[in-house]
Short mmCIF file of C-alpha atoms in Angstrom, two decimals:
data_model
loop_
_atom_site.label_atom_id
_atom_site.label_comp_id
_atom_site.label_asym_id
_atom_site.label_seq_id
_atom_site.Cartn_x
_atom_site.Cartn_y
_atom_site.Cartn_z
CA MET D 1001 74.57 98.50 72.23
CA THR D 1002 74.76 94.73 71.81
CA VAL D 1003 78.10 95.05 70.05
CA CYS D 1004 79.41 97.26 72.87
CA LEU D 1005 78.37 94.74 75.53
CA LEU D 1006 79.99 91.88 73.62
CA LEU D 1007 83.24 93.79 73.09
CA LEU D 1008 83.35 94.81 76.75
CA THR D 1009 82.78 91.19 77.78
CA VAL D 1010 85.58 89.93 75.52
CA LEU D 1011 87.97 92.61 76.77
CA ALA D 1012 87.16 91.90 80.41
CA LEU D 1013 87.65 88.15 79.97
CA THR D 1014 90.96 88.71 78.16
CA ALA D 1015 92.26 90.98 80.90
CA ALA D 1016 90.98 88.68 83.66
CA VAL D 1017 92.20 85.28 82.48
CA PRO D 1018 95.01 84.99 79.89
CA ALA D 1019 96.71 88.35 80.57
CA PRO D 1020 97.48 87.73 84.28
CA ARG D 1021 98.67 84.20 83.59
CA ALA D 1022 101.08 85.48 80.95
CA LEU D 1023 102.30 88.21 83.30
CA THR D 1024 102.99 85.78 86.14
CA ARG D 1025 105.09 83.63 83.80
CA ALA D 1026 107.20 86.58 82.62
CA ASP D 1027 110.61 87.16 84.19
CA TRP D 1028 110.85 90.95 83.74
CA PRO D 1029 108.59 91.93 86.72
CA GLU D 1030 111.35 90.85 89.12
CA ARG D 1031 113.68 93.25 87.35
CA GLU D 1032 111.19 96.13 87.37
CA PRO D 1033 108.74 95.68 90.28
CA VAL D 1034 107.44 99.25 90.10
CA VAL D 1035 106.55 98.91 86.42
CA ALA D 1036 105.03 95.48 87.10
CA LEU D 1037 102.83 96.93 89.85
CA TRP D 1038 101.65 99.58 87.42
CA VAL D 1039 100.79 96.92 84.81
CA TRP D 1040 98.80 94.91 87.37
CA GLN D 1041 96.88 98.01 88.43
CA CYS D 1042 96.07 98.84 84.80
CA LEU D 1043 94.75 95.32 84.20
CA VAL D 1044 92.52 95.53 87.27
CA ALA D 1045 91.33 98.99 86.24
CA THR D 1046 90.49 97.65 82.77
CA VAL D 1047 88.32 94.86 84.15
CA LEU D 1048 86.57 97.16 86.61
CA LEU D 1049 85.92 99.77 83.91
CA CYS D 1050 84.54 97.09 81.59
CA CYS D 1051 82.12 95.99 84.29
CA LEU D 1052 81.15 99.56 85.19
CA THR D 1053 80.51 100.70 81.62
CA ALA D 1054 78.62 97.50 80.79
CA LEU D 1055 76.52 98.02 83.92
CA VAL D 1056 75.64 101.58 82.88
CA LEU D 1057 74.75 100.55 79.33
CA GLY D 1058 72.72 97.58 80.51
CA ALA D 1059 70.86 99.59 83.11
CA ALA D 1060 70.10 102.29 80.54
CA ALA D 1061 68.67 99.67 78.21
CA VAL D 1062 66.57 97.92 80.86
CA PHE D 1063 65.39 100.86 82.99
CA HIS D 1064 63.89 103.95 81.36
CA THR D 1065 64.68 106.07 84.42
CA VAL D 1066 68.39 105.31 84.14
CA ARG D 1067 68.25 105.91 80.40
CA ASP D 1068 66.69 109.33 80.89
CA HIS D 1069 69.40 110.36 83.35
CA VAL D 1070 72.37 108.96 81.39
CA PHE D 1071 71.35 110.27 77.97
CA ALA D 1072 69.57 113.44 79.11
CA PRO D 1073 72.24 115.87 77.78
CA ALA D 1074 72.89 113.83 74.62
CA PRO D 1075 71.45 114.78 71.21
CA PRO D 1076 68.78 112.44 69.79
CA ALA D 1077 71.25 111.11 67.22
CA VAL D 1078 73.57 109.87 69.97
CA THR D 1079 70.74 108.12 71.81
CA ALA D 1080 69.59 106.49 68.58
CA ALA D 1081 73.12 105.27 67.85
CA TYR D 1082 73.05 103.01 70.91
CA ASP D 1083 69.69 101.47 69.89
CA LEU D 1084 68.72 100.90 73.52
CA SER D 1085 65.18 99.82 72.67
CA ALA D 1086 66.54 96.76 70.84
CA ALA D 1087 68.49 95.43 73.81
CA PRO D 1088 68.88 91.63 73.83
CA ALA D 1089 66.99 89.54 76.35
CA TRP D 1090 70.17 88.65 78.22
CA ALA D 1091 70.93 92.33 78.92
CA ALA D 1092 68.69 92.29 82.00
CA ALA D 1093 70.45 89.21 83.42
CA LEU D 1094 73.86 90.74 82.71
CA THR D 1095 72.83 94.00 84.36
CA LEU D 1096 71.62 92.18 87.46
CA LEU D 1097 74.84 90.16 87.62
CA LEU D 1098 77.04 93.25 87.26
CA ALA D 1099 75.01 95.16 89.85
CA SER D 1100 75.41 92.29 92.30
CA GLY D 1101 79.14 92.21 91.59
CA ALA D 1102 79.46 95.94 92.16
CA ALA D 1103 77.63 95.69 95.48
CA TRP D 1104 79.77 92.74 96.56
CA THR D 1105 82.98 94.56 95.57
CA THR D 1106 81.94 97.59 97.61
CA ALA D 1107 81.13 95.37 100.59
CA MET D 1108 84.49 93.60 100.38
CA LEU D 1109 86.39 96.89 100.17
CA GLY D 1110 84.44 98.25 103.11
CA ARG D 1111 85.12 95.15 105.19
CA GLU D 1112 88.83 95.20 104.32
CA LEU D 1113 89.20 98.86 105.29
CA THR D 1114 87.22 98.34 108.49
CA GLU D 1115 89.36 95.36 109.48
CA ALA D 1116 92.54 97.27 108.67
CA ARG D 1117 91.43 100.18 110.85
CA ARG D 1118 90.56 97.78 113.68
CA ARG D 1119 93.96 96.05 113.42
CA ARG D 1120 95.75 99.40 113.47
CA GLY D 1121 93.78 100.44 116.55
CA VAL D 1122 94.73 97.24 118.37
CA ALA D 1123 98.37 97.62 117.34
CA ARG D 1124 98.53 101.24 118.49
CA ALA D 1125 97.03 100.30 121.85
CA GLN D 1126 99.80 97.74 122.37
CA LEU D 1127 102.66 100.12 121.57
CA ARG D 1128 104.86 100.96 124.51
CA GLU D 1129 107.68 103.46 124.22
CA PRO D 1130 110.88 103.12 126.31
CA ASP D 1131 110.79 104.63 129.78
CA LEU D 1132 112.41 108.07 129.68
CA PRO D 1133 114.15 109.87 132.57
CA ALA D 1134 111.95 112.16 134.60
CA GLY D 1135 111.50 115.58 133.07
CA LEU D 1136 112.01 114.51 129.45
CA PRO D 1137 108.93 114.98 127.25
CA PRO D 1138 107.73 112.03 125.13
CA ALA D 1139 109.04 111.90 121.59
CA ARG D 1140 106.88 113.35 118.85
CA GLY D 1141 107.13 112.68 115.15
CA PRO D 1142 106.80 109.92 112.59
CA LEU D 1143 109.53 107.72 114.14
CA LEU D 1144 108.57 105.67 117.19
CA VAL D 1145 111.10 103.57 119.09
CA LEU D 1146 109.31 100.64 120.73
CA GLU D 1147 110.76 98.99 123.81
CA ASP D 1148 110.93 95.36 122.76
CA GLU D 1149 113.78 92.85 122.63
CA TYR D 1150 112.26 91.33 119.47
CA PRO D 1151 114.04 92.94 116.49
CA ASP D 1152 111.50 94.37 114.07
CA ALA D 1153 110.54 97.48 112.13
CA TRP D 1154 107.38 98.36 110.24
CA TRP D 1155 105.35 101.22 108.85
CA MET D 1156 102.02 101.85 110.54
CA PRO D 1157 99.68 103.88 108.31
CA GLY D 1158 96.86 105.94 109.73
CA HIS D 1159 96.55 109.25 111.55
CA PRO D 1160 99.20 109.92 112.51
CA ALA D 1161 101.31 107.57 110.38
CA GLN D 1162 104.34 106.24 112.23
CA LEU D 1163 107.51 104.37 111.44
CA VAL D 1164 108.05 101.90 114.29
CA VAL D 1165 111.39 100.31 115.15
CA THR D 1166 112.08 98.20 118.23
CA THR D 1167 115.03 98.56 120.58
CA GLY D 1168 115.93 94.97 119.72
CA ALA D 1169 116.43 96.01 116.09
CA LEU D 1170 118.56 98.98 117.11
CA HIS D 1171 120.78 96.72 119.22
CA ARG D 1172 121.13 94.05 116.54
CA LEU D 1173 121.70 96.24 113.47
CA THR D 1174 124.52 98.59 112.58
CA GLY D 1175 123.83 102.21 111.79
CA HIS D 1176 123.89 101.69 108.03
CA GLN D 1177 121.62 98.66 108.35
CA VAL D 1178 119.13 100.67 110.40
CA ASP D 1179 119.15 103.31 107.64
CA ALA D 1180 118.44 100.58 105.07
CA VAL D 1181 115.50 99.22 107.08
CA LEU D 1182 114.02 102.67 107.63
CA THR D 1183 114.45 103.56 103.96
CA HIS D 1184 112.71 100.32 103.02
CA GLU D 1185 109.72 101.18 105.20
CA ARG D 1186 109.63 104.78 103.96
CA GLY D 1187 109.51 103.37 100.44
CA HIS D 1188 106.30 101.55 101.37
CA ALA D 1189 104.87 104.76 102.81
CA ARG D 1190 105.73 107.03 99.86
CA ALA D 1191 104.23 104.61 97.35
CA HIS D 1192 101.10 104.04 99.49
CA HIS D 1193 101.58 100.28 99.27
CA ASP D 1194 99.08 99.77 102.07
CA TRP D 1195 96.24 100.88 99.78
CA LEU D 1196 97.39 98.49 97.06
CA LEU D 1197 97.49 95.64 99.56
CA HIS D 1198 94.00 96.45 100.85
CA LEU D 1199 92.59 96.62 97.32
CA SER D 1200 94.21 93.38 96.19
CA SER D 1201 93.15 91.53 99.34
CA ALA D 1202 89.55 92.72 99.05
CA LEU D 1203 89.25 91.70 95.39
CA ALA D 1204 90.89 88.31 95.99
CA THR D 1205 88.63 87.65 98.97
CA GLY D 1206 85.50 88.67 97.12
CA PHE D 1207 86.31 86.91 93.84
CA PRO D 1208 88.79 84.10 94.60
CA ARG D 1209 88.03 82.19 91.39
CA ILE D 1210 88.93 85.06 89.06
CA PRO D 1211 92.58 84.55 88.03
CA LEU D 1212 93.33 88.27 87.73
CA PHE D 1213 92.31 89.10 91.28
CA ALA D 1214 94.00 86.02 92.79
CA HIS D 1215 97.28 86.72 90.97
CA PHE D 1216 96.99 90.44 91.69
CA CYS D 1217 96.88 89.74 95.42
CA ASP D 1218 99.83 87.31 95.37
CA GLN D 1219 101.98 89.46 93.11
CA THR D 1220 101.21 92.70 94.94
CA HIS D 1221 102.45 91.29 98.26
CA ARG D 1222 105.62 90.18 96.51
CA LEU D 1223 106.28 93.18 94.29
CA VAL D 1224 105.80 95.84 96.98
CA GLU D 1225 108.60 94.22 98.97
CA LEU D 1226 110.88 94.06 95.94
CA ALA D 1227 110.14 97.71 95.14
CA ALA D 1228 110.91 98.78 98.72
CA ASP D 1229 114.11 96.70 98.64
CA ASP D 1230 115.18 98.57 95.51
CA THR D 1231 114.50 101.89 97.21
CA ALA D 1232 116.68 100.90 100.16
CA SER D 1233 119.46 99.37 98.05
CA ARG D 1234 119.78 102.44 95.83
CA ARG D 1235 120.42 104.60 98.89
CA CYS D 1236 122.22 102.26 101.27
CA GLY D 1237 123.69 99.58 99.01
CA HIS D 1238 122.59 96.08 98.04
CA VAL D 1239 124.83 94.25 100.52
CA THR D 1240 123.87 96.47 103.45
CA THR D 1241 120.16 96.00 102.72
CA ALA D 1242 120.59 92.23 102.37
CA LEU D 1243 122.48 92.01 105.68
CA ALA D 1244 119.78 94.06 107.38
CA LEU D 1245 117.12 91.63 106.15
CA ILE D 1246 119.17 88.68 107.37
CA GLU D 1247 119.78 90.19 110.80
CA LEU D 1248 116.12 91.03 111.28
CA ASN D 1249 114.83 87.62 110.22
CA GLN D 1250 117.39 84.91 110.92
CA HIS D 1251 116.09 84.35 114.47
CA ARG D 1252 112.67 83.52 112.99
CA GLY D 1253 114.05 80.62 110.98
CA VAL D 1254 112.64 81.98 107.71
CA LEU D 1255 116.03 81.75 105.98
CA SER D 1256 116.48 78.04 106.61
CA CYS D 1257 116.12 75.50 103.84
CA ALA D 1258 113.07 73.96 105.55
CA SER D 1259 111.25 77.27 105.80
CA SER D 1260 108.14 77.92 103.75
CA HIS D 1261 108.86 81.67 103.65
CA ARG D 1262 110.57 81.58 100.27
CA LEU D 1263 110.03 85.25 99.49
CA LEU D 1264 112.57 86.47 102.03
CA GLY D 1265 115.25 84.13 100.70
CA GLU D 1266 114.49 85.27 97.16
CA ARG D 1267 114.74 88.89 98.26
CA VAL D 1268 118.16 88.31 99.84
CA ASP D 1269 119.41 86.47 96.75
CA ARG D 1270 118.10 89.26 94.53
CA LEU D 1271 119.88 91.90 96.61
CA LEU D 1272 123.18 90.01 96.61
CA GLU D 1273 122.95 89.34 92.86
CA PRO D 1274 120.77 92.18 91.52
CA PRO D 1275 119.26 91.45 88.09
CA PRO D 1276 119.89 93.98 85.32
CA ARG D 1277 117.18 96.57 84.85
CA LEU D 1278 115.23 96.87 81.64
CA PRO D 1279 116.36 99.54 79.17
CA ARG D 1280 114.82 102.93 79.85
CA GLY D 1281 112.99 102.91 76.52
CA ARG D 1282 111.35 99.57 77.24
CA ARG D 1283 110.29 100.73 80.71
CA ALA D 1284 108.70 103.84 79.25
CA LEU D 1285 106.99 101.87 76.48
CA THR D 1286 105.60 99.28 78.91
CA THR D 1287 104.31 102.00 81.22
CA ALA D 1288 102.66 103.90 78.36
CA VAL D 1289 101.02 100.84 76.80
CA ALA D 1290 99.70 99.70 80.18
CA ALA D 1291 98.24 103.17 80.78
CA LEU D 1292 96.39 103.03 77.45
CA VAL D 1293 94.73 99.67 78.12
CA PRO D 1294 92.14 101.02 80.65
CA LEU D 1295 91.06 103.51 77.98
CA LEU D 1296 89.76 100.69 75.76
CA PRO D 1297 86.50 100.21 77.73
CA LEU D 1298 85.82 103.94 77.47
CA LEU D 1299 86.59 103.92 73.74
CA ILE D 1300 84.23 100.99 73.19
CA THR D 1301 81.49 102.66 75.22
CA PHE D 1302 81.69 106.10 73.62
CA ALA D 1303 82.40 104.92 70.06
CA PRO D 1304 78.74 104.81 68.90
CA GLY D 1305 78.04 108.29 70.25
CA LEU D 1306 81.21 109.77 68.79
CA THR D 1307 80.45 108.16 65.43
CA ALA D 1308 76.98 109.68 65.45
CA LEU D 1309 78.41 113.12 66.15
CA ALA D 1310 81.04 112.85 63.41
#
């Protein structure tokens, strides 16, 4: 078991420190934001699985009750292969640390989801549809037109989920530009980007000093926008999508040279001069390798038992 705990610790540290730093320095994620999001999720899953499996092994070594439940269906040879009775002295401290981290992670996720639900409730209460002539029923469906001179559009998750666009945006944009904006927001909805944003924000808030979680939060906010831009540009065209972004945001001053909102300017430049995509074979290989990485903690954990059964 000591070897398993050491290997899980090394794997978690590798995935949490050098791997995210190397990924942030790479230039291919801008070309393939969907693949990059998948790689980030696999790295996070690897670290979380390392912590979870190490917690289970440590708790089984320290507490006989946990050991009896975890290894109850296992043959005696499998239990003996883990040598739980010879657990090192630091196993108890590691188990306590991992248990505290698991509780803190759960608390941060709960707080993030609670705050998100509260913000959605406040936003829904402030929505005001345009006044309709007498006798016309209110509109029903996922698209909500909001009476507001401020040009904007956004996806509001929840029950029911709604795609909100203001009358100011409809007046400012052309028909094709409106289609690009709506396609962009539908891209967020289909990929469930809101869940990714909640997860990354909760982990970064709970563990701000861990490079993986800090970079995961920053990159997720950036990559989900690039991915939605690609969805819109493939259907409506790169120039149309770029012009829609400019029309919706130029009144905010975020496209000026003095603005600190660099992401929007980078998105417009990327749409006007789209980078070449990676070859299909490299995309498939990157996706497959990333999917295999979270299996390493499971392989390390089950290796002694599988060896005993062989």
